[in-house]
CSV table of C-alpha atoms (C1' of nucleotides) in Angstrom, one decimal:
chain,number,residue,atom,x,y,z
Q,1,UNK,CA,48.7,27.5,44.7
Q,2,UNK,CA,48.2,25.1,41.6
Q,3,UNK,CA,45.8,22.3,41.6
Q,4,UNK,CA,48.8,20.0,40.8
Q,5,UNK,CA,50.7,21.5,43.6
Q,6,UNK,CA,47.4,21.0,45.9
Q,7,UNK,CA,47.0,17.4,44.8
Q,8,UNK,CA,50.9,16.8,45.5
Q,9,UNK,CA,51.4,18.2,48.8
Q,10,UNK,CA,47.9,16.3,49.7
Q,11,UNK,CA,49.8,13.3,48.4
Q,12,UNK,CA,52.6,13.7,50.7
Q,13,UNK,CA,50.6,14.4,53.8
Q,14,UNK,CA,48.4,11.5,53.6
Q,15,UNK,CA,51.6,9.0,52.2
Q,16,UNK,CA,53.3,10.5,55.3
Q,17,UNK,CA,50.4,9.7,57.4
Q,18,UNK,CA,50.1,5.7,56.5
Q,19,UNK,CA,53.4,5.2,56.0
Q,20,UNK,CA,54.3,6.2,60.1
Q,21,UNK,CA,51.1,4.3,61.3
Q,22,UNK,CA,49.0,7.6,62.5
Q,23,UNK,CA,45.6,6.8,63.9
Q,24,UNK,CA,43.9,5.6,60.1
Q,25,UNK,CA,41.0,8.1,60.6
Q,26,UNK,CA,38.1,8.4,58.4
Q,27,UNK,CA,37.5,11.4,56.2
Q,28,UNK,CA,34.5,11.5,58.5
Q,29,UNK,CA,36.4,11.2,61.5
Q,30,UNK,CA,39.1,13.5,60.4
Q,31,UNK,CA,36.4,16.5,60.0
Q,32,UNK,CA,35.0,15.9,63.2
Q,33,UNK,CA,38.1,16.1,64.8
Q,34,UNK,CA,39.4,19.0,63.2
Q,35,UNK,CA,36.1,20.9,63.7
Q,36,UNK,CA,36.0,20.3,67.4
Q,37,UNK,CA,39.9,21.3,67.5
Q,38,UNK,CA,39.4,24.7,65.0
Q,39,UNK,CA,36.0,25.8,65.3
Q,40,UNK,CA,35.0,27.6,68.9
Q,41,UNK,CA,33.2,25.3,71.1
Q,42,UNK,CA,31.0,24.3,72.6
Q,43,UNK,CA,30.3,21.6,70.3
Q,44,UNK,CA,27.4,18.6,70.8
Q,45,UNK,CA,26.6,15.8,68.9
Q,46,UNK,CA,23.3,17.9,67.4
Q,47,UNK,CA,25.8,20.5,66.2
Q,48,UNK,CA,28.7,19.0,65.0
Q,49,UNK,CA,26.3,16.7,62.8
Q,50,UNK,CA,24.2,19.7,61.0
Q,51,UNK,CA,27.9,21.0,60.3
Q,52,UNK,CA,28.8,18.1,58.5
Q,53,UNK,CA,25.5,17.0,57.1
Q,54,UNK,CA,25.6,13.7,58.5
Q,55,UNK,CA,23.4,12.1,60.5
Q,56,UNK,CA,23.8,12.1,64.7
Q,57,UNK,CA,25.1,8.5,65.0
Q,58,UNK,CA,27.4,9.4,62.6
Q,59,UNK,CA,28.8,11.5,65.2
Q,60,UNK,CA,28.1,9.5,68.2
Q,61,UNK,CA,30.0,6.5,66.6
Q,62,UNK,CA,33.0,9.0,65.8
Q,63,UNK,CA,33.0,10.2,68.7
Q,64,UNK,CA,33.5,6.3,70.3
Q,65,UNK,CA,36.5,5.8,68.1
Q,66,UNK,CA,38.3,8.6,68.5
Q,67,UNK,CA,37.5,9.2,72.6
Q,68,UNK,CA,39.2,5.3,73.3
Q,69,UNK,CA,42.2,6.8,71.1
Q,70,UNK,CA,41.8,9.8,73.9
Q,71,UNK,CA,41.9,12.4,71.1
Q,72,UNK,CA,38.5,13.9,72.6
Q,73,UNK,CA,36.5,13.5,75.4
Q,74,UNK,CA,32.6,13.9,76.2
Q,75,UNK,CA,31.0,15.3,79.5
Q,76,UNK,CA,27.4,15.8,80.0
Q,77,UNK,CA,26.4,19.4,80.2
Q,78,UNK,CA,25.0,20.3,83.9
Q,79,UNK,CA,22.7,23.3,82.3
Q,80,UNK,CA,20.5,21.1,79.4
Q,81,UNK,CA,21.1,17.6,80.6
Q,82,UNK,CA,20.4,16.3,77.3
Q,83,UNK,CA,23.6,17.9,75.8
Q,84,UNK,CA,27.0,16.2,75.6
Q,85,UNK,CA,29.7,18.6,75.4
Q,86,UNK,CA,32.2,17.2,73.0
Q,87,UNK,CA,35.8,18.7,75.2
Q,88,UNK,CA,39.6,18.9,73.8
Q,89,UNK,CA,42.3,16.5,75.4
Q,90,UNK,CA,45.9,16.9,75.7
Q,91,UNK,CA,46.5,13.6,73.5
Q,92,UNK,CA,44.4,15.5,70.4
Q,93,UNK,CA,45.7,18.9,70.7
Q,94,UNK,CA,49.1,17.2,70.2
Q,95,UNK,CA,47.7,15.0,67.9
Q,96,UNK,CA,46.3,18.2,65.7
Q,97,UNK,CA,49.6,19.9,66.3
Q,98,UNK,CA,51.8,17.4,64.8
Q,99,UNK,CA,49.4,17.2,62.0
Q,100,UNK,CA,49.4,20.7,61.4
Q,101,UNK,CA,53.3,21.0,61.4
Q,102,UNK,CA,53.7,17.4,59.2
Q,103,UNK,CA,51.6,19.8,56.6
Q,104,UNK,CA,53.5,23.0,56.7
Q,105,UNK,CA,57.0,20.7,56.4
Q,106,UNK,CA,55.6,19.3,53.3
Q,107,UNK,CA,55.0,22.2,51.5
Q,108,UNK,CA,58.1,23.4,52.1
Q,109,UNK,CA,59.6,20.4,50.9
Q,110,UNK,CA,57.5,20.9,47.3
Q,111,UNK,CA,59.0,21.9,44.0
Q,112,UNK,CA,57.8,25.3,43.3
A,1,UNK,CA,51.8,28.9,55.6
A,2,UNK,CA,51.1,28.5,59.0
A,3,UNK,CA,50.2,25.4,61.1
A,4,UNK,CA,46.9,26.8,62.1
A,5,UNK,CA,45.9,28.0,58.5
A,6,UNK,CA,47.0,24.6,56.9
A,7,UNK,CA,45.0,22.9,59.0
A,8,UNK,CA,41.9,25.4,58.4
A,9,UNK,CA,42.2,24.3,55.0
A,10,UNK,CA,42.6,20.8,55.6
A,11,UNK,CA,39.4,21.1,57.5
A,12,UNK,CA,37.7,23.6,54.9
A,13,UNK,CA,38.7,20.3,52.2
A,14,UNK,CA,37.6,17.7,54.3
A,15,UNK,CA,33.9,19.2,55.5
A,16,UNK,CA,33.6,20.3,51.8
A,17,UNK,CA,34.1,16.3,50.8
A,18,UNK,CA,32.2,15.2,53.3
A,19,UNK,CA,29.2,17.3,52.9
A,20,UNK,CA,28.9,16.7,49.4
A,21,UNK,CA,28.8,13.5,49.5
A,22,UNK,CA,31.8,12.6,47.2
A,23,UNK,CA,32.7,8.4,47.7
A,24,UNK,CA,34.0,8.5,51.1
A,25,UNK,CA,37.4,6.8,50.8
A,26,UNK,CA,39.7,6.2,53.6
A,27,UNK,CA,42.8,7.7,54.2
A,28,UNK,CA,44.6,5.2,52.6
A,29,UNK,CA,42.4,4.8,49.6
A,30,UNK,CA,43.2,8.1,49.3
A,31,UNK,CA,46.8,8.1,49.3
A,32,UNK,CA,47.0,5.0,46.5
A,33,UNK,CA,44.7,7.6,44.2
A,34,UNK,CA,47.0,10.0,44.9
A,35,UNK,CA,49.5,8.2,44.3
A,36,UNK,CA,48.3,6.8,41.0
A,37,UNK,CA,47.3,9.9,39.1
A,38,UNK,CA,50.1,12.2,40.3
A,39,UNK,CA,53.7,9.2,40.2
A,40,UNK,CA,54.8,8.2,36.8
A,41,UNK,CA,53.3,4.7,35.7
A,42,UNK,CA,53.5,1.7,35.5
A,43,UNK,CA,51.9,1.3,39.4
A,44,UNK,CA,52.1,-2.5,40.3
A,45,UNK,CA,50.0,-3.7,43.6
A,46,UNK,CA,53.3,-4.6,45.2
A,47,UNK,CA,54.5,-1.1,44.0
A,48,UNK,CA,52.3,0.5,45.6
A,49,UNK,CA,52.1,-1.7,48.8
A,50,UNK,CA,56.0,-0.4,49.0
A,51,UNK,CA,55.2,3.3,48.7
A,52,UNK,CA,52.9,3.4,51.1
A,53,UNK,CA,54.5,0.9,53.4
A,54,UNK,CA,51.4,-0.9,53.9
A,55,UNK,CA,50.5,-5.2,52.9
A,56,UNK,CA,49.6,-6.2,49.8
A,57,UNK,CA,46.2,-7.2,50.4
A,58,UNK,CA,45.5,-3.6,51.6
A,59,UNK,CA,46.0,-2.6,48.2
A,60,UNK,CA,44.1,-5.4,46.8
A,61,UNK,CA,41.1,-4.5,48.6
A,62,UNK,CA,41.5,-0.7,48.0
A,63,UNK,CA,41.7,-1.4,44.1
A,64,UNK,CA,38.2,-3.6,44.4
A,65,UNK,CA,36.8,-0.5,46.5
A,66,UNK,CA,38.0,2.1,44.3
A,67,UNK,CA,37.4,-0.2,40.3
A,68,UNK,CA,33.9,-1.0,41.8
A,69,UNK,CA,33.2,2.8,41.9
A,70,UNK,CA,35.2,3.7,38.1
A,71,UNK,CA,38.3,5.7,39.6
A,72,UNK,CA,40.8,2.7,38.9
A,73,UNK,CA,41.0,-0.1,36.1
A,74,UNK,CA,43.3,-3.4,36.2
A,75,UNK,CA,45.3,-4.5,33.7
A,76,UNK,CA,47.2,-8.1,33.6
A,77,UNK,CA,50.7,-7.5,32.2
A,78,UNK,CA,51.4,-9.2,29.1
A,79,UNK,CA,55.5,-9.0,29.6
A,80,UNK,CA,54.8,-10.6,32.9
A,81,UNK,CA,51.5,-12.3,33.6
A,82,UNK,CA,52.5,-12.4,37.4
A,83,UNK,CA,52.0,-8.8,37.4
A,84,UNK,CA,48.8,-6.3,37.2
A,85,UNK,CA,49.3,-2.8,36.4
A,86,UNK,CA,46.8,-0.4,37.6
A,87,UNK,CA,45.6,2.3,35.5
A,88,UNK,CA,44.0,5.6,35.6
A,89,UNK,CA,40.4,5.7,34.3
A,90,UNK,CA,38.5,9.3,33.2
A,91,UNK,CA,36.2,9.0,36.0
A,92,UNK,CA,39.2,9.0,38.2
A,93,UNK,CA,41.0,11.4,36.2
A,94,UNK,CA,37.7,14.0,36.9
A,95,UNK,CA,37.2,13.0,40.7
A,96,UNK,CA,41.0,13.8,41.0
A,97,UNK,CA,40.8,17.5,39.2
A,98,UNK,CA,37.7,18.1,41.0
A,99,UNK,CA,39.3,17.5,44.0
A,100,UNK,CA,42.4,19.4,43.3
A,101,UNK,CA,40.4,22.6,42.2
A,102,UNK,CA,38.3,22.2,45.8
A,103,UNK,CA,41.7,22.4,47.4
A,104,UNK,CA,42.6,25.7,45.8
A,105,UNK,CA,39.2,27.2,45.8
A,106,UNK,CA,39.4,26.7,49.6
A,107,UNK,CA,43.0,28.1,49.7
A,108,UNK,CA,41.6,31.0,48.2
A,109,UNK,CA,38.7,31.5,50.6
A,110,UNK,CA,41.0,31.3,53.6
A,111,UNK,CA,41.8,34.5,55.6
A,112,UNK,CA,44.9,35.6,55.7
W,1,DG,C1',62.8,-29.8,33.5
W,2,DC,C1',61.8,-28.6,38.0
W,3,DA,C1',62.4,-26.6,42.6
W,4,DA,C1',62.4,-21.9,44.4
W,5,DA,C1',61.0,-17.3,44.3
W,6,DT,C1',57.7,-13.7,43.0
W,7,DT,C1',53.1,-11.6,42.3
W,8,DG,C1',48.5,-10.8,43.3
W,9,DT,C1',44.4,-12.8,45.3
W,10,DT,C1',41.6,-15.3,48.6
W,11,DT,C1',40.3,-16.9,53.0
W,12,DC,C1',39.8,-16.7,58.0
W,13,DG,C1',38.2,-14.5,62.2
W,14,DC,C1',37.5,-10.1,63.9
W,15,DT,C1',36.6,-5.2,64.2
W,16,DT,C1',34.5,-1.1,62.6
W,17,DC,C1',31.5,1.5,59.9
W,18,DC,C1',27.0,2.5,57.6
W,19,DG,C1',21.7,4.0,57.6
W,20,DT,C1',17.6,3.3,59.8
W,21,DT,C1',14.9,2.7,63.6
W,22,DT,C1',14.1,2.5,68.3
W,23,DC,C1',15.0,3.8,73.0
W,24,DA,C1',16.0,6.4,77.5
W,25,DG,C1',16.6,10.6,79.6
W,26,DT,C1',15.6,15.6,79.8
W,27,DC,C1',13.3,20.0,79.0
W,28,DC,C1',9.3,22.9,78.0
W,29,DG,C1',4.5,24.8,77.5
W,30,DC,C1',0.4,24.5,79.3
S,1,DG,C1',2.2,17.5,86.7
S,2,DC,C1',2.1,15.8,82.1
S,3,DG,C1',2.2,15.2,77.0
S,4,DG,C1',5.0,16.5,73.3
S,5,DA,C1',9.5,17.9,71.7
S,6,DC,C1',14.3,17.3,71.8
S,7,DT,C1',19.0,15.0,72.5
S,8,DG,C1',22.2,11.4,72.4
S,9,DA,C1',22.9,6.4,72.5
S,10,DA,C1',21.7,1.6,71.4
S,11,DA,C1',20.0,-2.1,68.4
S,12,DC,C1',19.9,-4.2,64.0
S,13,DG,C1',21.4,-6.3,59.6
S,14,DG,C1',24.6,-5.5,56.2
S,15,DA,C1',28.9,-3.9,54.1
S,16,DA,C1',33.7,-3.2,54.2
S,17,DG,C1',38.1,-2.8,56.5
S,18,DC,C1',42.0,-5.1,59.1
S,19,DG,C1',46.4,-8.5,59.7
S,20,DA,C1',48.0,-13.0,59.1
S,21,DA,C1',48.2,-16.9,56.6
S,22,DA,C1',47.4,-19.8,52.7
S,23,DC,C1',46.7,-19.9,47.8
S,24,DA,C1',47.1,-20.3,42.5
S,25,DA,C1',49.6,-18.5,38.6
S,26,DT,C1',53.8,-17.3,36.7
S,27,DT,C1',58.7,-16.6,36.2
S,28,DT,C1',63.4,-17.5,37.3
S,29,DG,C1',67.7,-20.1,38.4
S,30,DC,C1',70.2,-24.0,38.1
DNA sequence: GCAAATTGTTTCGCTTCCGTTTCAGTCCGC
DNA sequence: GCGGACTGAAACGGAAGCGAAACAATTTGC
């Protein structure tokens, strides 16, 4: 893959993504979510902010947003009471999937 | 590519941005960058609020975010004082390679 | 010449995000 | 037990985003 290709099929994703009124995420947001969604859980507050360098309201805050659009869910954990265990929904899985599948149509649609 | 390794990129691209620290630009800010460096000029506010099918003022603002931090530059058109024509700048030009390489350097990284 | 249309900006009230600091609840070593 | 460490959330003031509407400046149509 070229840069220019790169740029262009990031183009289309994100033009794709205003134009049909997705959840406007953050860059932020849009890490978090695809961290908790990618990498194995289980994933806390504590953790997901030392993977993105950010700071823990950061993630607290992101976590707000994005549980009242139901794409995640938290639950305390019963073994260190202190931990919130950050947990996938239905809503974001599909969420995730769609997004997944709107990026492998575009590059299909690219010139070569 | 596959859903699950496009979106293993996307994430790779996104913590990279994020943990970095590079001007943390919305979704939409994004796209009217995008959109700018990579579609033929002229790009006109109203232009651009047509492409990505958002209001005009949305692309007002994103134009004071984006000249306030160097990647964009406005222009009053001299043919037609009604209009401004937004223009690329080298700051923007660099942030834009940068970002393309990053995507291509992560491509690369990705297992198969 | 002048009303109507067009363009980009500004304003309004509201929401959301930021970093920093502070706080409440929980666990651990002693 | 109990003080210190740890975790996540809340509070705070400030910055920036939103949609809708109103606004000046300019061009166009008749």
């Amino acid at each position: 893959m070229r840069p220019s290709q790169a740029l262009r099929l990031w183009q289309q994703v994100l033009l794709s993504q205003v134009r049909e009124n997705e959840p406007d995420l953050t860059m932020r947001q849009t890490a978090i979510l695809l961290t908790i969604y990618l990498d194995p859980p289980p994933h806390t507050v504590r953790g997901l902010a030392a993977r993105l360098n950010v700071t823990k309201p950061v993630i607290t805050r992101a976590l707000d947003t994005m549980g009242a659009l139901k794409l995640v869910s938290r639950h305390r954990d019963e073994l260190d009471k202190r931990n919130v265990l950050i947990r996938r929904t239905v809503e974001g899985a599909l969420f995730v999937e769609r997004f997944g599948d709107g990026i492998v149509a575009k590059a299909h649609e690219l010139p070569i």
